[in-house]
Every structure is written in C-alpha cells, then in structure tokens.
Amino acid sequence: MKILVINAGSSSLKYQVFDMDHETVLCKGGCERIGIPDSFMTHKHADGRKKEYKQDMKDHGDAIRLVFQALTDPEIGVVKHMDEIGAVGHRVLHGGEKFTASTIVNEAVKEGIREVIPLGPLHNPANLKGIEACEQAMPGVPQVAVFDTAFHQTMPRRAYMYALPYEYYTKYMVRRYGFHGSSHRYVSAEAARLCGREGDPEFKVVTCHLGNGSSFAAVKGGKCVDTSMGITPLEGIPMGTRSGSIDPAILEYVMDKTGMDIHEMTNVLNKKSGMLGLSGVSSDFRDLEKGMEEGDDRCAMARGVFVYQGRKLIASYAAAMGGVDCVVFTAGVGENDGDVRQRMVEGLEFMGISIDPERNNVRGKVAELSPEGARVKVLMIPTNEELVIARDTLALVTASQK
Ligand code: ADP
C-alpha cells in the first residue's frame, strides 16, 4: 500500500509518500507560506530530482491540491492517479488525555482534536485543516491521526501532575503531556531491539531527542514513565529558541521591568530565548560550534548550559526508573553533534554511562557509542517520525479492513 504522510503547520505543510510493501520513501516535499503572498512548494523525488511549484496557496485546501498535482505530475510524480494512495497519516500535535494511541479519523476524533485546541492553539487547527482538506480531496480514503502526545499517556500521575491547585487539572486540563512522542517511541523500540531486550518489562532507556526543539523521555519496558516537555513544548531543557524550564517568578519580574505584556513575554520565552537568547548569535548548534571555535564565549556558554541541563535530565531519569540500561541520542543535534553527545554524558561514568570518542565520530546511521562491554549502552539512532506515522496508518487501516 502507498501511504501519504502529512505534517501540517500553521503556514506550512510537509508530506512524504511511502511504499509500505518495502517501507521506502517515494517522494517528499513541503509547501511554505500558505496564506501568505509568494507561497511555493518544493517536491523531491526519491531519485534525487526536484521541482519547485510557485503557486498561490490561500489555505491548506490549496496546498493539498498542489501536493496532489505534484504526486501525479507525469514528469516527477509517483502515482498515475490519486486512488493509488491507500491511506493518509496525519501528525497531530496535541491529543490531550483523550488520545492514548493513533486512531482512524471520524467525526468524534475530529471533535476530540478540536476540544484540545486551547492546548495546541497554533498546531491543532492546522492539523485539522490538513485532515479536512484530504477528506474533501480524496473522499472515502481512510485518514489516521498520530499524536505527538500519545506515547507519553502512560506516565504515572506523580510524573504528570503539576503541584498547582488541583482544579486547574480537572477544569482546565493543566498537566504534563509531553511531545515528540512518535520519535521517543521509535528510538526506544529500536533500542530494545538492538539490545535484544524487546518485550522486557525491566528494560530502562533514556531517550534524548535533541533538535531545534529538544525533549527527554524515561521509557521502562516500552512505556513512557516521564518526559521533559510539559503542557506545551516550552518546558524542559533549553532549546534553539525556547527557554525550557525557568523560575516562573521571572515572568512578573521581567514584565514589570520592561513593560511587556504576557503575550510578548511568552513570545520571548518561545522565540528569543534558549541558544539564541544566550549566544545572541543563532539557535543553530552548527553556528554555535563555529562561534565557540572562534573564541565566542557566549556561544560556548550556550552549549555549556545545554549539555549541563541534559546531563542532569539523563541522571534524574535513571533515578526515576531505578536504573538505566541504555541512553539514546537522536534528532538533528543528537544525530550530528558529537561534541554535544560527548559532553552531555561527561561525569556520568559513576552510573556506567560513557562514550568512546572514536566510536562517537559518526553521523546519520545507527551506532553504538559506549565502549565495548559497557554496563549502559549509549546508542545513536536516527529518528523517523514519518515512518512511525506510516506504520501506524497501515496497521490501523489493515485491521479495519479485516
Ligand atoms: P526540528 O526540531 O526542527 O525537527 P531537527 O531535529 O531537524 O529539528 O534539528 C535541527 C537542528 O539540528 C538544527 O537547528 C541544528 O542546530 C542541528 N543540526 C543539524 N545538523 C547539524 C550538524 N551537522 N551539526 C550540529 N548540529 C546540527
């Protein structure tokens, strides 16, 4: 079966088509500036050819129609007719407490996604638009929703409750949800497989998804027991532009000093903090590395804060699980930045966690980084959220057709 995977953002829409008979990617691409002048789409065939479509997209419906045009383009497309696409899998940011797993979309599911819009005000409406645009353009083709939050729904109450007045939880859904769930699920399952511990309820992994957004998860026996992002992706380790966890009293203090309102303040925490805020140079770890090598002390500081906070999370999750068998690095920074990986585990030798510098000289492929015979395996596993979405979609659609 061929499966289309859609990741719709507020003004962008990324897609991939998988041939699930071989789990190969046939093509991928993305629409940008949806609803903004000068929108365009880039389409890449698996054979390396590329085509750019400069076309106005006033909404996600236009974007989906343009994606269909590219998929059936005689020059660079991957299907003759859209009916060769058997199902569509959608990445959905927030599933609240309602969605603990991926699900086939129906009216009730759409209503559920709508109910938690207050928790994902930018993404959930875009995700819904992507779903509705596909429903209209390809009626009768099953649509599947795969939630970023679902994998974390197994967390125990002690991990997801904030120590706030209890009614904030019951009335306003205030609790830790966590994100990057498909990535943590994929790499933790791969880790269990690679360590020969699949299905072992005692296998304990800390997964470190280090990208532009970063999050950690403690996964015991394949189930998430804690994660670092919160009710929104702002909590946890400092990120490219997000502050991560800070003393909440800073908000009032800085707002008094600067005259910012709460929206401006939140925007600073999301867009102007983290690595960008600390370095004053960039949110990109490559730029920070270059700055550090050229003697820029603030670039060095930013990376230092990042690895220190990460190291504390790895150790605290080992404590939360009563031990750790494996640490996994993944995503843009985790897969490419050996210096971050090396320094993040520095000082954790007392727990059996260390990285062999030679083995660490690797990128882009599964690798064992810990020394031969180490008590804790440190692995680098490239993440593949789109493949998780395609697999879930295939499994649900196949089951529903039986
Ligand atoms: P997103 O959270 O947007 O999915 P990614 O997981 O793709 O992010 O990670 C993107 C980040 O990865 C970039 O901002 C950059 O900091 C980092 N990165 C990518 N390539 C490299 C590299 N070769 N060396 C160091 N960092 C890299």
Coordinates of C-alpha atoms and ligand atoms in Angstrom, one line a residue:
M1 CA 0.0 0.0 0.0
K2 CA 1.1 3.6 -0.7
I3 CA 0.6 5.9 2.2
L4 CA 0.8 9.7 2.2
V5 CA 2.1 11.3 5.4
I6 CA 1.1 14.8 6.2
N7 CA 2.6 17.2 8.8
A8 CA 0.6 20.4 8.6
G9 CA 1.8 23.6 10.4
S10 CA 0.1 27.0 10.6
S11 CA 1.6 28.2 7.4
S12 CA 3.5 25.1 6.1
L13 CA 2.7 21.6 5.1
K14 CA 5.2 18.8 4.8
Y15 CA 4.5 15.5 3.1
Q16 CA 6.1 12.1 2.2
V17 CA 4.8 9.2 0.2
F18 CA 5.8 5.7 1.5
D19 CA 5.6 2.4 -0.4
M20 CA 4.8 0.3 2.6
D21 CA 5.5 -3.0 0.8
H22 CA 9.1 -2.1 1.1
E23 CA 8.9 0.8 3.7
T24 CA 10.6 3.0 1.2
V25 CA 10.1 6.8 0.6
L26 CA 8.9 7.5 -2.9
C27 CA 9.0 11.3 -2.6
K28 CA 8.8 14.1 -0.1
G29 CA 8.2 17.8 -0.1
G30 CA 6.8 20.8 1.5
C31 CA 4.5 23.8 1.0
E32 CA 5.6 27.1 2.5
R33 CA 3.9 30.5 3.1
I34 CA 0.4 29.1 3.0
G35 CA -2.0 32.0 3.3
I36 CA 0.9 34.5 2.8
P37 CA 2.0 36.0 -0.6
D38 CA 4.7 34.2 -2.6
S39 CA 3.8 30.7 -1.4
F40 CA 5.7 27.9 -3.0
M41 CA 6.1 24.1 -2.8
T42 CA 9.2 22.0 -3.2
H43 CA 8.8 18.4 -4.4
K44 CA 11.7 15.9 -4.3
H45 CA 11.6 12.5 -6.0
A46 CA 13.4 9.7 -4.3
D47 CA 15.7 9.5 -7.4
G48 CA 17.1 13.0 -6.5
R49 CA 15.1 15.1 -9.0
K50 CA 13.5 18.2 -7.6
K51 CA 10.8 20.5 -8.8
E52 CA 9.6 23.8 -7.4
Y53 CA 6.0 24.9 -7.8
K54 CA 5.5 28.7 -7.4
Q55 CA 1.7 28.9 -6.9
D56 CA -0.6 30.9 -4.6
M57 CA -1.9 28.8 -1.8
K58 CA -4.6 30.7 0.1
D59 CA -5.3 27.8 2.5
H60 CA -4.5 24.2 3.3
G61 CA -7.0 23.0 0.7
D62 CA -5.0 24.8 -2.0
A63 CA -1.8 23.2 -0.5
I64 CA -3.2 19.7 -0.6
R65 CA -4.4 20.2 -4.2
L66 CA -0.9 21.3 -5.2
V67 CA 0.6 18.2 -3.4
F68 CA -1.8 16.0 -5.4
Q69 CA -0.7 17.8 -8.6
A70 CA 2.9 17.0 -7.8
L71 CA 2.2 13.4 -6.8
T72 CA 0.5 12.8 -10.2
D73 CA 2.8 15.0 -12.3
P74 CA 3.8 12.9 -15.3
E75 CA 7.3 14.4 -15.1
I76 CA 8.2 13.9 -11.5
G77 CA 5.2 12.3 -9.8
V78 CA 5.0 8.9 -8.1
V79 CA 1.4 7.7 -9.0
K80 CA -0.8 7.9 -12.1
H81 CA -4.0 8.5 -10.1
M82 CA -4.5 9.6 -6.5
D83 CA -6.6 6.4 -5.9
E84 CA -3.3 4.6 -5.8
I85 CA -2.8 6.2 -2.3
G86 CA -4.5 3.8 0.1
A87 CA -4.5 6.0 3.2
V88 CA -3.2 9.2 4.7
G89 CA -1.5 9.5 8.1
H90 CA -1.5 12.9 9.8
R91 CA 0.8 14.1 12.5
V92 CA -1.4 15.8 15.2
L93 CA 0.4 17.8 17.9
H94 CA -2.0 17.6 20.8
G95 CA -4.2 14.7 21.8
G96 CA -4.8 15.8 25.4
E97 CA -5.8 12.9 27.6
K98 CA -8.3 11.6 25.1
F99 CA -5.9 10.0 22.6
T100 CA -3.5 7.4 24.0
A101 CA -2.7 5.9 20.6
S102 CA -3.1 6.6 16.9
T103 CA -6.6 6.3 15.6
I104 CA -8.6 6.3 12.4
V105 CA -10.2 9.7 11.9
N106 CA -14.0 10.1 12.2
E107 CA -16.3 12.9 13.3
A108 CA -15.7 12.1 17.0
V109 CA -11.9 12.1 16.6
K110 CA -12.1 15.5 14.8
E111 CA -14.2 16.8 17.7
G112 CA -11.6 15.5 20.1
I113 CA -8.8 17.3 18.3
R114 CA -10.9 20.4 18.3
E115 CA -11.6 20.2 22.1
V116 CA -7.9 20.4 22.9
I117 CA -7.2 23.4 20.6
P118 CA -6.6 25.5 23.7
L119 CA -3.6 23.3 24.5
G120 CA -2.2 23.5 21.0
P121 CA -3.6 26.7 19.6
L122 CA -1.2 27.0 16.7
H123 CA -0.9 23.4 15.6
N124 CA -4.2 21.6 16.2
P125 CA -6.2 23.9 13.9
A126 CA -3.6 23.5 11.2
N127 CA -3.6 19.7 11.7
L128 CA -7.5 19.7 11.4
K129 CA -7.3 21.8 8.3
G130 CA -4.9 19.2 6.8
I131 CA -7.3 16.4 7.7
E132 CA -10.3 18.2 6.3
A133 CA -8.5 19.2 3.1
C134 CA -7.6 15.5 2.5
E135 CA -11.1 14.3 3.3
Q136 CA -12.5 16.7 0.7
A137 CA -9.9 16.0 -1.9
M138 CA -9.9 12.2 -1.5
P139 CA -13.3 11.1 -0.1
G140 CA -13.5 7.6 1.2
V141 CA -9.8 7.2 1.7
P142 CA -9.0 6.4 5.4
Q143 CA -7.3 9.2 7.4
V144 CA -5.3 8.3 10.5
A145 CA -4.3 10.8 13.3
V146 CA -0.9 10.1 15.0
F147 CA -0.5 12.3 18.1
D148 CA 2.8 13.7 19.4
T149 CA 1.4 13.4 23.0
A150 CA 0.0 9.8 22.8
F151 CA 3.2 7.8 23.7
H152 CA 3.5 9.8 27.0
Q153 CA 0.0 9.0 28.2
T154 CA 1.4 6.0 30.2
M155 CA 3.2 8.4 32.6
P156 CA 2.1 7.8 36.2
R157 CA 0.3 10.6 38.0
R158 CA 3.3 11.5 40.1
A159 CA 5.1 12.4 36.8
Y160 CA 2.4 14.3 35.0
M161 CA 0.8 16.4 37.8
Y162 CA 2.0 19.9 38.5
A163 CA 1.8 21.0 42.1
L164 CA -0.9 23.6 41.4
P165 CA -4.4 23.9 42.8
Y166 CA -6.0 20.6 41.8
E167 CA -8.9 22.1 39.9
Y168 CA -6.5 23.5 37.3
Y169 CA -6.1 19.9 36.3
T170 CA -9.8 18.9 36.5
K171 CA -11.2 22.1 35.0
Y172 CA -8.5 23.3 32.6
M173 CA -6.6 20.2 31.7
V174 CA -3.4 21.5 33.2
R175 CA -0.8 18.7 33.4
R176 CA 2.3 17.4 31.7
Y177 CA 1.6 15.9 28.3
G178 CA 5.0 15.8 26.6
F179 CA 5.7 15.9 22.9
H180 CA 7.9 14.2 20.2
G181 CA 6.1 11.0 21.2
S182 CA 6.5 9.3 17.9
S183 CA 10.2 9.9 18.0
H184 CA 10.7 8.7 21.6
R185 CA 8.5 5.6 20.8
Y186 CA 10.5 4.8 17.6
V187 CA 14.0 5.1 19.1
S188 CA 13.2 3.4 22.4
A189 CA 11.7 0.4 20.5
E190 CA 14.7 0.3 18.2
A191 CA 17.0 0.4 21.3
A192 CA 15.2 -2.6 22.8
R193 CA 15.5 -4.5 19.6
L194 CA 19.2 -3.6 19.2
C195 CA 19.9 -4.6 22.8
G196 CA 17.9 -7.9 22.4
R197 CA 15.5 -6.8 25.2
E198 CA 12.2 -6.4 23.2
G199 CA 9.2 -7.1 25.5
D200 CA 11.4 -7.0 28.6
P201 CA 9.4 -5.0 31.2
E202 CA 12.6 -4.2 33.1
F203 CA 14.5 -2.6 30.1
K204 CA 15.2 1.0 31.0
V205 CA 16.0 3.6 28.4
V206 CA 16.6 7.4 28.5
T207 CA 15.8 8.8 25.0
C208 CA 17.4 12.2 24.2
H209 CA 15.6 13.9 21.2
L210 CA 17.9 16.9 20.6
G211 CA 16.8 19.0 17.7
N212 CA 15.6 22.5 17.2
G213 CA 13.1 21.5 19.9
S214 CA 14.5 19.1 22.4
S215 CA 12.9 16.6 24.9
F216 CA 13.9 13.7 27.0
A217 CA 11.9 10.6 28.0
A218 CA 12.3 7.8 30.5
V219 CA 11.0 4.6 29.0
K220 CA 10.7 1.5 31.0
G221 CA 9.5 -1.8 29.4
G222 CA 8.5 0.2 26.3
K223 CA 6.3 2.6 28.3
C224 CA 7.0 6.2 28.9
V225 CA 7.2 6.9 32.6
D226 CA 8.4 10.6 32.4
T227 CA 9.3 13.2 29.9
S228 CA 10.7 16.7 30.0
M229 CA 8.2 18.8 27.9
G230 CA 5.0 19.8 29.7
I231 CA 1.6 21.1 28.9
T232 CA 3.3 22.8 25.9
P233 CA 6.7 22.2 24.3
L234 CA 8.2 25.1 26.2
E235 CA 9.2 23.1 29.3
G236 CA 12.4 21.1 29.9
I237 CA 15.9 21.6 28.6
P238 CA 16.7 25.0 26.9
M239 CA 16.3 24.6 23.1
G240 CA 17.1 26.5 19.9
T241 CA 14.9 29.5 20.8
R242 CA 12.8 28.2 23.8
S243 CA 13.9 28.9 27.3
G244 CA 13.0 25.5 28.7
S245 CA 12.2 25.4 32.5
I246 CA 12.8 28.6 34.4
D247 CA 11.6 30.1 37.7
P248 CA 8.0 31.2 36.9
A249 CA 8.5 34.3 39.1
I250 CA 10.8 35.6 36.4
L251 CA 7.8 36.5 34.2
E252 CA 6.3 39.1 36.6
Y253 CA 9.7 40.5 37.4
V254 CA 10.8 41.0 33.8
M255 CA 7.3 42.2 32.7
D256 CA 7.5 44.9 35.5
K257 CA 11.0 45.9 34.3
T258 CA 10.3 46.0 30.6
G259 CA 6.5 46.8 30.4
M260 CA 6.0 43.7 28.2
D261 CA 2.5 42.1 28.4
I262 CA 2.0 38.4 28.9
H263 CA 1.9 37.7 25.1
E264 CA 5.1 39.5 24.4
M265 CA 6.7 37.7 27.4
T266 CA 5.6 34.3 26.2
N267 CA 6.8 35.1 22.7
V268 CA 10.3 35.9 24.2
L269 CA 10.3 32.5 26.0
N270 CA 9.4 30.7 22.8
K271 CA 11.2 32.5 20.1
K272 CA 14.0 34.6 21.6
S273 CA 15.4 32.5 24.4
G274 CA 17.3 29.2 24.6
M275 CA 20.5 29.0 22.5
L276 CA 19.6 32.1 20.5
G277 CA 19.0 34.2 23.6
L278 CA 22.1 33.0 25.4
S279 CA 24.5 33.3 22.5
G280 CA 23.0 36.4 20.8
V281 CA 24.2 34.7 17.6
S282 CA 22.0 31.8 16.5
S283 CA 19.7 29.0 17.5
D284 CA 21.6 26.6 15.3
F285 CA 24.1 24.3 17.0
R286 CA 26.4 24.4 14.0
D287 CA 26.7 28.2 14.3
L288 CA 27.3 27.9 18.0
E289 CA 30.1 25.4 17.4
K290 CA 31.7 27.7 14.9
G291 CA 31.4 30.6 17.3
M292 CA 32.9 28.6 20.1
E293 CA 35.8 27.6 17.9
E294 CA 36.4 31.2 17.0
G295 CA 36.5 32.1 20.7
D296 CA 33.0 33.5 21.2
D297 CA 32.4 33.0 24.9
R298 CA 28.6 33.3 24.7
C299 CA 28.4 30.5 22.1
A300 CA 30.5 28.3 24.4
M301 CA 28.2 29.2 27.3
A302 CA 25.0 28.4 25.4
R303 CA 26.3 24.9 24.5
G304 CA 27.6 24.5 28.1
V305 CA 24.2 25.3 29.6
F306 CA 22.5 22.9 27.1
V307 CA 24.8 19.9 27.9
Y308 CA 24.7 20.5 31.6
Q309 CA 20.9 20.6 31.7
G310 CA 20.8 17.5 29.5
R311 CA 23.2 15.6 31.7
K312 CA 21.0 16.3 34.8
L313 CA 18.0 15.0 33.0
I314 CA 19.7 11.8 32.0
A315 CA 20.7 11.2 35.6
S316 CA 17.4 12.1 37.0
Y317 CA 15.5 9.8 34.7
A318 CA 17.9 6.9 35.7
A319 CA 16.9 7.7 39.3
A320 CA 13.2 7.8 38.3
M321 CA 13.4 4.3 36.8
G322 CA 15.7 2.9 39.5
G323 CA 18.5 2.3 36.9
V324 CA 19.3 2.7 33.2
D325 CA 20.3 0.1 30.6
C326 CA 20.6 2.4 27.6
V327 CA 20.8 6.0 26.6
V328 CA 19.8 7.0 23.0
F329 CA 20.7 10.2 21.1
T330 CA 18.5 11.3 18.2
A331 CA 17.2 14.2 16.0
G332 CA 19.2 17.0 14.3
V333 CA 21.7 17.7 17.1
G334 CA 21.7 14.2 18.7
E335 CA 22.5 12.6 15.3
N336 CA 25.1 15.1 14.1
D337 CA 26.8 16.9 17.0
G338 CA 29.3 14.5 18.6
D339 CA 30.7 17.2 20.9
V340 CA 27.2 17.7 22.5
R341 CA 26.8 13.9 22.9
Q342 CA 30.2 13.5 24.4
R343 CA 29.9 16.4 26.9
M344 CA 26.3 15.5 27.8
V345 CA 27.4 12.2 29.4
E346 CA 30.6 13.6 30.9
G347 CA 30.8 12.9 34.6
L348 CA 28.2 10.1 34.4
E349 CA 30.8 7.4 34.4
F350 CA 29.8 6.7 38.0
M351 CA 26.5 5.4 36.6
G352 CA 28.2 3.3 34.0
I353 CA 27.4 5.9 31.2
S354 CA 30.2 6.9 28.9
I355 CA 31.1 7.4 25.2
D356 CA 34.1 6.2 23.4
P357 CA 35.5 9.3 21.4
E358 CA 36.4 7.2 18.4
R359 CA 33.0 5.5 18.2
N360 CA 31.4 8.9 18.6
N361 CA 32.9 10.1 15.4
V362 CA 29.8 9.1 13.4
R363 CA 26.6 10.7 12.0
G364 CA 23.5 9.7 10.2
K365 CA 23.4 5.9 11.0
V366 CA 22.7 3.7 13.9
A367 CA 25.8 3.4 16.1
E368 CA 26.9 2.1 19.5
L369 CA 28.9 4.9 21.1
S370 CA 29.7 3.3 24.5
P371 CA 32.9 1.4 25.0
E372 CA 32.9 -2.4 24.4
G373 CA 31.3 -4.2 27.3
A374 CA 29.9 -1.0 29.0
R375 CA 27.2 -1.5 31.6
V376 CA 25.0 1.1 29.9
K377 CA 24.8 1.1 26.1
V378 CA 24.9 4.6 24.6
L379 CA 23.4 4.5 21.1
M380 CA 22.8 6.9 18.3
I381 CA 19.6 6.1 16.4
P382 CA 18.4 8.4 13.6
T383 CA 14.7 9.1 14.3
N384 CA 12.0 8.6 11.7
E385 CA 8.7 10.1 12.8
E386 CA 7.2 9.9 9.3
L387 CA 7.8 6.1 9.2
V388 CA 6.1 5.7 12.6
I389 CA 3.1 7.6 11.2
A390 CA 3.1 5.5 8.0
R391 CA 3.4 2.2 10.0
D392 CA 0.5 3.2 12.4
T393 CA -1.6 4.2 9.4
L394 CA -1.0 0.9 7.6
A395 CA -1.7 -1.2 10.8
L396 CA -5.0 0.6 11.6
V397 CA -6.2 0.6 8.1
T398 CA -5.4 -3.1 7.6
A399 CA -7.1 -4.0 10.9
S400 CA -10.2 -2.0 9.9
Q401 CA -10.5 -3.8 6.6
K402 CA -10.5 -7.3 8.2
Ligands
ADP1 P1 13.3 20.1 14.4 O1 13.1 20.2 15.9 O2 13.0 21.3 13.7 O3 12.7 18.8 13.8 P2 15.8 18.8 13.8 O4 15.7 17.6 14.6 O5 15.8 18.7 12.3 O6 14.8 19.9 14.3 O7 17.2 19.5 14.2 C1 17.6 20.7 13.6 C2 18.8 21.2 14.4 O8 19.8 20.3 14.3 C3 19.4 22.5 13.7 O9 18.8 23.6 14.2 C4 20.9 22.4 14.2 O10 21.0 23.0 15.4 C5 21.1 20.9 14.4 N1 22.0 20.3 13.4 C6 21.7 19.9 12.2 N2 22.8 19.4 11.5 C7 23.8 19.6 12.4 C8 25.2 19.3 12.4 N3 25.8 18.8 11.3 N4 25.9 19.6 13.4 C9 25.4 20.1 14.5 N5 24.1 20.4 14.7 C10 23.3 20.1 13.6

